[in-house]
Amino acid sequence: MKAFATGRMAVLLALLCGAGTGATQERPLTGTAGQVPYATGGIGQEEREALEAMRDQYNLRLTFATRGSGALLANVALAITDGRRGPVMTLDDCGPHVYVKLPPGSYTITAVVDGVEQRRRVTVGRPGGARELVLYWPGTDTERA
């Protein structure tokens, strides 16, 4: 009887969470890379709204986009190193938005999309709030059509 009750509870929880109804709830992926808290996502409307709600928790906010069209880019490989080029965090598949909470200091942001690398230096932790950085990549032929 206990196994039956547990099974019924699992079904009830799945229904409450939207499983089996065709509904999916988009949420940004949150976690830590090394010791650095981050959130990434923003493809669907719900993800964008969820990221917007947590933006004040992070002091570096990155956006990856296509130059010209402004189309957002996901599947970005990201590495952040400190002033001595020591690794701080890496993410193999992130975007189009990445929010990071870093200790005050200077960092190098390296992001790669389809083999094209972008590097930027950024300092976080200054009075006045978070830093926002948009990195743009050239558009593809299909985007120009």
PDB file of N, CA and C in Angstrom, residues 20-71:
ATOM      1  N   GLY A  20       2.999  15.919 -18.580  1.00  0.00           N
ATOM      2  CA  GLY A  20       1.886  15.185 -19.138  1.00  0.00           C
ATOM      3  C   GLY A  20       0.784  16.082 -19.668  1.00  0.00           C
ATOM      4  N   THR A  21       0.915  17.381 -19.562  1.00  0.00           N
ATOM      5  CA  THR A  21      -0.121  18.281 -20.054  1.00  0.00           C
ATOM      6  C   THR A  21       0.327  19.015 -21.306  1.00  0.00           C
ATOM      7  N   GLY A  22       1.567  18.778 -21.721  1.00  0.00           N
ATOM      8  CA  GLY A  22       2.100  19.503 -22.861  1.00  0.00           C
ATOM      9  C   GLY A  22       2.692  20.837 -22.443  1.00  0.00           C
ATOM     10  N   ALA A  23       2.483  21.233 -21.202  1.00  0.00           N
ATOM     11  CA  ALA A  23       3.024  22.501 -20.727  1.00  0.00           C
ATOM     12  C   ALA A  23       4.450  22.294 -20.255  1.00  0.00           C
ATOM     13  N   THR A  24       5.312  23.184 -20.661  1.00  0.00           N
ATOM     14  CA  THR A  24       6.679  23.147 -20.157  1.00  0.00           C
ATOM     15  C   THR A  24       6.956  24.496 -19.544  1.00  0.00           C
ATOM     16  N   GLN A  25       7.625  24.477 -18.442  1.00  0.00           N
ATOM     17  CA  GLN A  25       7.970  25.731 -17.794  1.00  0.00           C
ATOM     18  C   GLN A  25       9.430  26.011 -18.062  1.00  0.00           C
ATOM     19  N   GLU A  26       9.686  27.121 -18.720  1.00  0.00           N
ATOM     20  CA  GLU A  26      11.050  27.511 -19.019  1.00  0.00           C
ATOM     21  C   GLU A  26      11.627  28.198 -17.797  1.00  0.00           C
ATOM     22  N   ARG A  27      12.822  27.834 -17.452  1.00  0.00           N
ATOM     23  CA  ARG A  27      13.524  28.469 -16.347  1.00  0.00           C
ATOM     24  C   ARG A  27      14.977  28.626 -16.742  1.00  0.00           C
ATOM     25  N   PRO A  28      15.582  29.711 -16.313  1.00  0.00           N
ATOM     26  CA  PRO A  28      17.017  29.828 -16.572  1.00  0.00           C
ATOM     27  C   PRO A  28      17.767  28.749 -15.808  1.00  0.00           C
ATOM     28  N   LEU A  29      18.892  28.351 -16.345  1.00  0.00           N
ATOM     29  CA  LEU A  29      19.759  27.398 -15.675  1.00  0.00           C
ATOM     30  C   LEU A  29      20.603  28.174 -14.677  1.00  0.00           C
ATOM     31  N   THR A  30      20.546  27.788 -13.419  1.00  0.00           N
ATOM     32  CA  THR A  30      21.366  28.431 -12.398  1.00  0.00           C
ATOM     33  C   THR A  30      22.298  27.402 -11.795  1.00  0.00           C
ATOM     34  N   GLY A  31      23.407  27.862 -11.290  1.00  0.00           N
ATOM     35  CA  GLY A  31      24.362  26.959 -10.671  1.00  0.00           C
ATOM     36  C   GLY A  31      25.608  27.703 -10.265  1.00  0.00           C
ATOM     37  N   THR A  32      26.648  26.938 -10.041  1.00  0.00           N
ATOM     38  CA  THR A  32      27.957  27.524  -9.773  1.00  0.00           C
ATOM     39  C   THR A  32      28.977  26.850 -10.671  1.00  0.00           C
ATOM     40  N   ALA A  33      29.904  27.624 -11.155  1.00  0.00           N
ATOM     41  CA  ALA A  33      31.037  27.119 -11.922  1.00  0.00           C
ATOM     42  C   ALA A  33      32.259  27.473 -11.099  1.00  0.00           C
ATOM     43  N   GLY A  34      32.913  26.466 -10.553  1.00  0.00           N
ATOM     44  CA  GLY A  34      33.944  26.729  -9.554  1.00  0.00           C
ATOM     45  C   GLY A  34      33.239  27.246  -8.316  1.00  0.00           C
ATOM     46  N   GLN A  35      33.567  28.441  -7.904  1.00  0.00           N
ATOM     47  CA  GLN A  35      32.911  29.079  -6.765  1.00  0.00           C
ATOM     48  C   GLN A  35      32.000  30.232  -7.198  1.00  0.00           C
ATOM     49  N   VAL A  36      31.741  30.339  -8.509  1.00  0.00           N
ATOM     50  CA  VAL A  36      31.046  31.500  -9.047  1.00  0.00           C
ATOM     51  C   VAL A  36      29.582  31.170  -9.362  1.00  0.00           C
ATOM     52  N   PRO A  37      28.637  31.840  -8.693  1.00  0.00           N
ATOM     53  CA  PRO A  37      27.222  31.648  -9.016  1.00  0.00           C
ATOM     54  C   PRO A  37      26.897  32.288 -10.366  1.00  0.00           C
ATOM     55  N   TYR A  38      26.038  31.612 -11.133  1.00  0.00           N
ATOM     56  CA  TYR A  38      25.631  32.146 -12.431  1.00  0.00           C
ATOM     57  C   TYR A  38      24.203  31.725 -12.755  1.00  0.00           C
ATOM     58  N   ALA A  39      23.629  32.422 -13.729  1.00  0.00           N
ATOM     59  CA  ALA A  39      22.344  32.056 -14.321  1.00  0.00           C
ATOM     60  C   ALA A  39      22.482  32.276 -15.817  1.00  0.00           C
ATOM     61  N   THR A  40      21.929  31.379 -16.611  1.00  0.00           N
ATOM     62  CA  THR A  40      21.993  31.520 -18.062  1.00  0.00           C
ATOM     63  C   THR A  40      20.680  31.077 -18.679  1.00  0.00           C
ATOM     64  N   GLY A  41      20.359  31.664 -19.804  1.00  0.00           N
ATOM     65  CA  GLY A  41      19.129  31.331 -20.518  1.00  0.00           C
ATOM     66  C   GLY A  41      18.588  32.569 -21.188  1.00  0.00           C
ATOM     67  N   GLY A  42      17.268  32.603 -21.326  1.00  0.00           N
ATOM     68  CA  GLY A  42      16.621  33.761 -21.910  1.00  0.00           C
ATOM     69  C   GLY A  42      16.096  33.537 -23.309  1.00  0.00           C
ATOM     70  N   ILE A  43      15.887  32.275 -23.674  1.00  0.00           N
ATOM     71  CA  ILE A  43      15.385  32.010 -25.016  1.00  0.00           C
ATOM     72  C   ILE A  43      13.886  32.287 -25.098  1.00  0.00           C
ATOM     73  N   GLY A  44      13.105  31.763 -24.167  1.00  0.00           N
ATOM     74  CA  GLY A  44      11.667  31.989 -24.173  1.00  0.00           C
ATOM     75  C   GLY A  44      11.281  33.159 -23.284  1.00  0.00           C
ATOM     76  N   GLN A  45      10.043  33.599 -23.428  1.00  0.00           N
ATOM     77  CA  GLN A  45       9.533  34.733 -22.651  1.00  0.00           C
ATOM     78  C   GLN A  45       9.627  34.471 -21.150  1.00  0.00           C
ATOM     79  N   GLU A  46       9.243  33.280 -20.706  1.00  0.00           N
ATOM     80  CA  GLU A  46       9.283  32.980 -19.270  1.00  0.00           C
ATOM     81  C   GLU A  46      10.709  32.996 -18.740  1.00  0.00           C
ATOM     82  N   GLU A  47      11.658  32.491 -19.536  1.00  0.00           N
ATOM     83  CA  GLU A  47      13.063  32.539 -19.117  1.00  0.00           C
ATOM     84  C   GLU A  47      13.546  33.972 -18.989  1.00  0.00           C
ATOM     85  N   ARG A  48      13.204  34.806 -19.965  1.00  0.00           N
ATOM     86  CA  ARG A  48      13.621  36.216 -19.909  1.00  0.00           C
ATOM     87  C   ARG A  48      13.053  36.902 -18.672  1.00  0.00           C
ATOM     88  N   GLU A  49      11.794  36.647 -18.383  1.00  0.00           N
ATOM     89  CA  GLU A  49      11.170  37.249 -17.205  1.00  0.00           C
ATOM     90  C   GLU A  49      11.815  36.747 -15.916  1.00  0.00           C
ATOM     91  N   ALA A  50      12.123  35.457 -15.859  1.00  0.00           N
ATOM     92  CA  ALA A  50      12.772  34.908 -14.669  1.00  0.00           C
ATOM     93  C   ALA A  50      14.169  35.495 -14.479  1.00  0.00           C
ATOM     94  N   LEU A  51      14.922  35.625 -15.566  1.00  0.00           N
ATOM     95  CA  LEU A  51      16.245  36.253 -15.479  1.00  0.00           C
ATOM     96  C   LEU A  51      16.129  37.704 -15.034  1.00  0.00           C
ATOM     97  N   GLU A  52      15.180  38.410 -15.587  1.00  0.00           N
ATOM     98  CA  GLU A  52      14.982  39.814 -15.218  1.00  0.00           C
ATOM     99  C   GLU A  52      14.713  39.944 -13.723  1.00  0.00           C
ATOM    100  N   ALA A  53      13.958  39.017 -13.174  1.00  0.00           N
ATOM    101  CA  ALA A  53      13.620  39.061 -11.748  1.00  0.00           C
ATOM    102  C   ALA A  53      14.837  38.841 -10.859  1.00  0.00           C
ATOM    103  N   MET A  54      15.857  38.150 -11.367  1.00  0.00           N
ATOM    104  CA  MET A  54      17.036  37.868 -10.536  1.00  0.00           C
ATOM    105  C   MET A  54      18.264  38.682 -10.910  1.00  0.00           C
ATOM    106  N   ARG A  55      18.128  39.603 -11.823  1.00  0.00           N
ATOM    107  CA  ARG A  55      19.286  40.334 -12.344  1.00  0.00           C
ATOM    108  C   ARG A  55      20.071  41.082 -11.272  1.00  0.00           C
ATOM    109  N   ASP A  56      19.419  41.587 -10.245  1.00  0.00           N
ATOM    110  CA  ASP A  56      20.121  42.359  -9.219  1.00  0.00           C
ATOM    111  C   ASP A  56      21.011  41.501  -8.326  1.00  0.00           C
ATOM    112  N   GLN A  57      20.913  40.185  -8.434  1.00  0.00           N
ATOM    113  CA  GLN A  57      21.750  39.286  -7.639  1.00  0.00           C
ATOM    114  C   GLN A  57      23.141  39.103  -8.257  1.00  0.00           C
ATOM    115  N   TYR A  58      23.344  39.601  -9.478  1.00  0.00           N
ATOM    116  CA  TYR A  58      24.585  39.361 -10.215  1.00  0.00           C
ATOM    117  C   TYR A  58      25.231  40.686 -10.603  1.00  0.00           C
ATOM    118  N   ASN A  59      26.566  40.733 -10.570  1.00  0.00           N
ATOM    119  CA  ASN A  59      27.252  41.985 -10.865  1.00  0.00           C
ATOM    120  C   ASN A  59      27.876  42.048 -12.264  1.00  0.00           C
ATOM    121  N   LEU A  60      27.714  40.982 -13.041  1.00  0.00           N
ATOM    122  CA  LEU A  60      28.138  40.993 -14.440  1.00  0.00           C
ATOM    123  C   LEU A  60      27.034  40.331 -15.254  1.00  0.00           C
ATOM    124  N   ARG A  61      26.544  41.067 -16.253  1.00  0.00           N
ATOM    125  CA  ARG A  61      25.467  40.540 -17.084  1.00  0.00           C
ATOM    126  C   ARG A  61      25.922  40.588 -18.538  1.00  0.00           C
ATOM    127  N   LEU A  62      25.994  39.413 -19.149  1.00  0.00           N
ATOM    128  CA  LEU A  62      26.463  39.272 -20.528  1.00  0.00           C
ATOM    129  C   LEU A  62      25.306  38.919 -21.447  1.00  0.00           C
ATOM    130  N   THR A  63      25.342  39.446 -22.657  1.00  0.00           N
ATOM    131  CA  THR A  63      24.383  39.082 -23.699  1.00  0.00           C
ATOM    132  C   THR A  63      25.171  38.782 -24.960  1.00  0.00           C
ATOM    133  N   PHE A  64      24.784  37.718 -25.667  1.00  0.00           N
ATOM    134  CA  PHE A  64      25.441  37.307 -26.902  1.00  0.00           C
ATOM    135  C   PHE A  64      24.449  37.466 -28.051  1.00  0.00           C
ATOM    136  N   ALA A  65      24.862  38.182 -29.106  1.00  0.00           N
ATOM    137  CA  ALA A  65      23.933  38.482 -30.193  1.00  0.00           C
ATOM    138  C   ALA A  65      24.662  38.556 -31.531  1.00  0.00           C
ATOM    139  N   THR A  66      23.867  38.591 -32.598  1.00  0.00           N
ATOM    140  CA  THR A  66      24.361  38.721 -33.962  1.00  0.00           C
ATOM    141  C   THR A  66      24.375  40.197 -34.346  1.00  0.00           C
ATOM    142  N   ARG A  67      25.500  40.634 -34.879  1.00  0.00           N
ATOM    143  CA  ARG A  67      25.613  42.031 -35.322  1.00  0.00           C
ATOM    144  C   ARG A  67      24.635  42.265 -36.470  1.00  0.00           C
ATOM    145  N   GLY A  68      23.998  43.397 -36.447  1.00  0.00           N
ATOM    146  CA  GLY A  68      23.044  43.746 -37.502  1.00  0.00           C
ATOM    147  C   GLY A  68      21.627  43.389 -37.107  1.00  0.00           C
ATOM    148  N   SER A  69      21.330  42.099 -37.053  1.00  0.00           N
ATOM    149  CA  SER A  69      19.962  41.673 -36.750  1.00  0.00           C
ATOM    150  C   SER A  69      19.658  41.743 -35.263  1.00  0.00           C
ATOM    151  N   GLY A  70      20.697  41.622 -34.437  1.00  0.00           N
ATOM    152  CA  GLY A  70      20.475  41.589 -32.990  1.00  0.00           C
ATOM    153  C   GLY A  70      19.926  40.271 -32.499  1.00  0.00           C
ATOM    154  N   ALA A  71      19.857  39.267 -33.385  1.00  0.00           N
ATOM    155  CA  ALA A  71      19.356  37.956 -32.991  1.00  0.00           C
ATOM    156  C   ALA A  71      20.224  37.398 -31.864  1.00  0.00           C
TER     157      ALA A  71
END
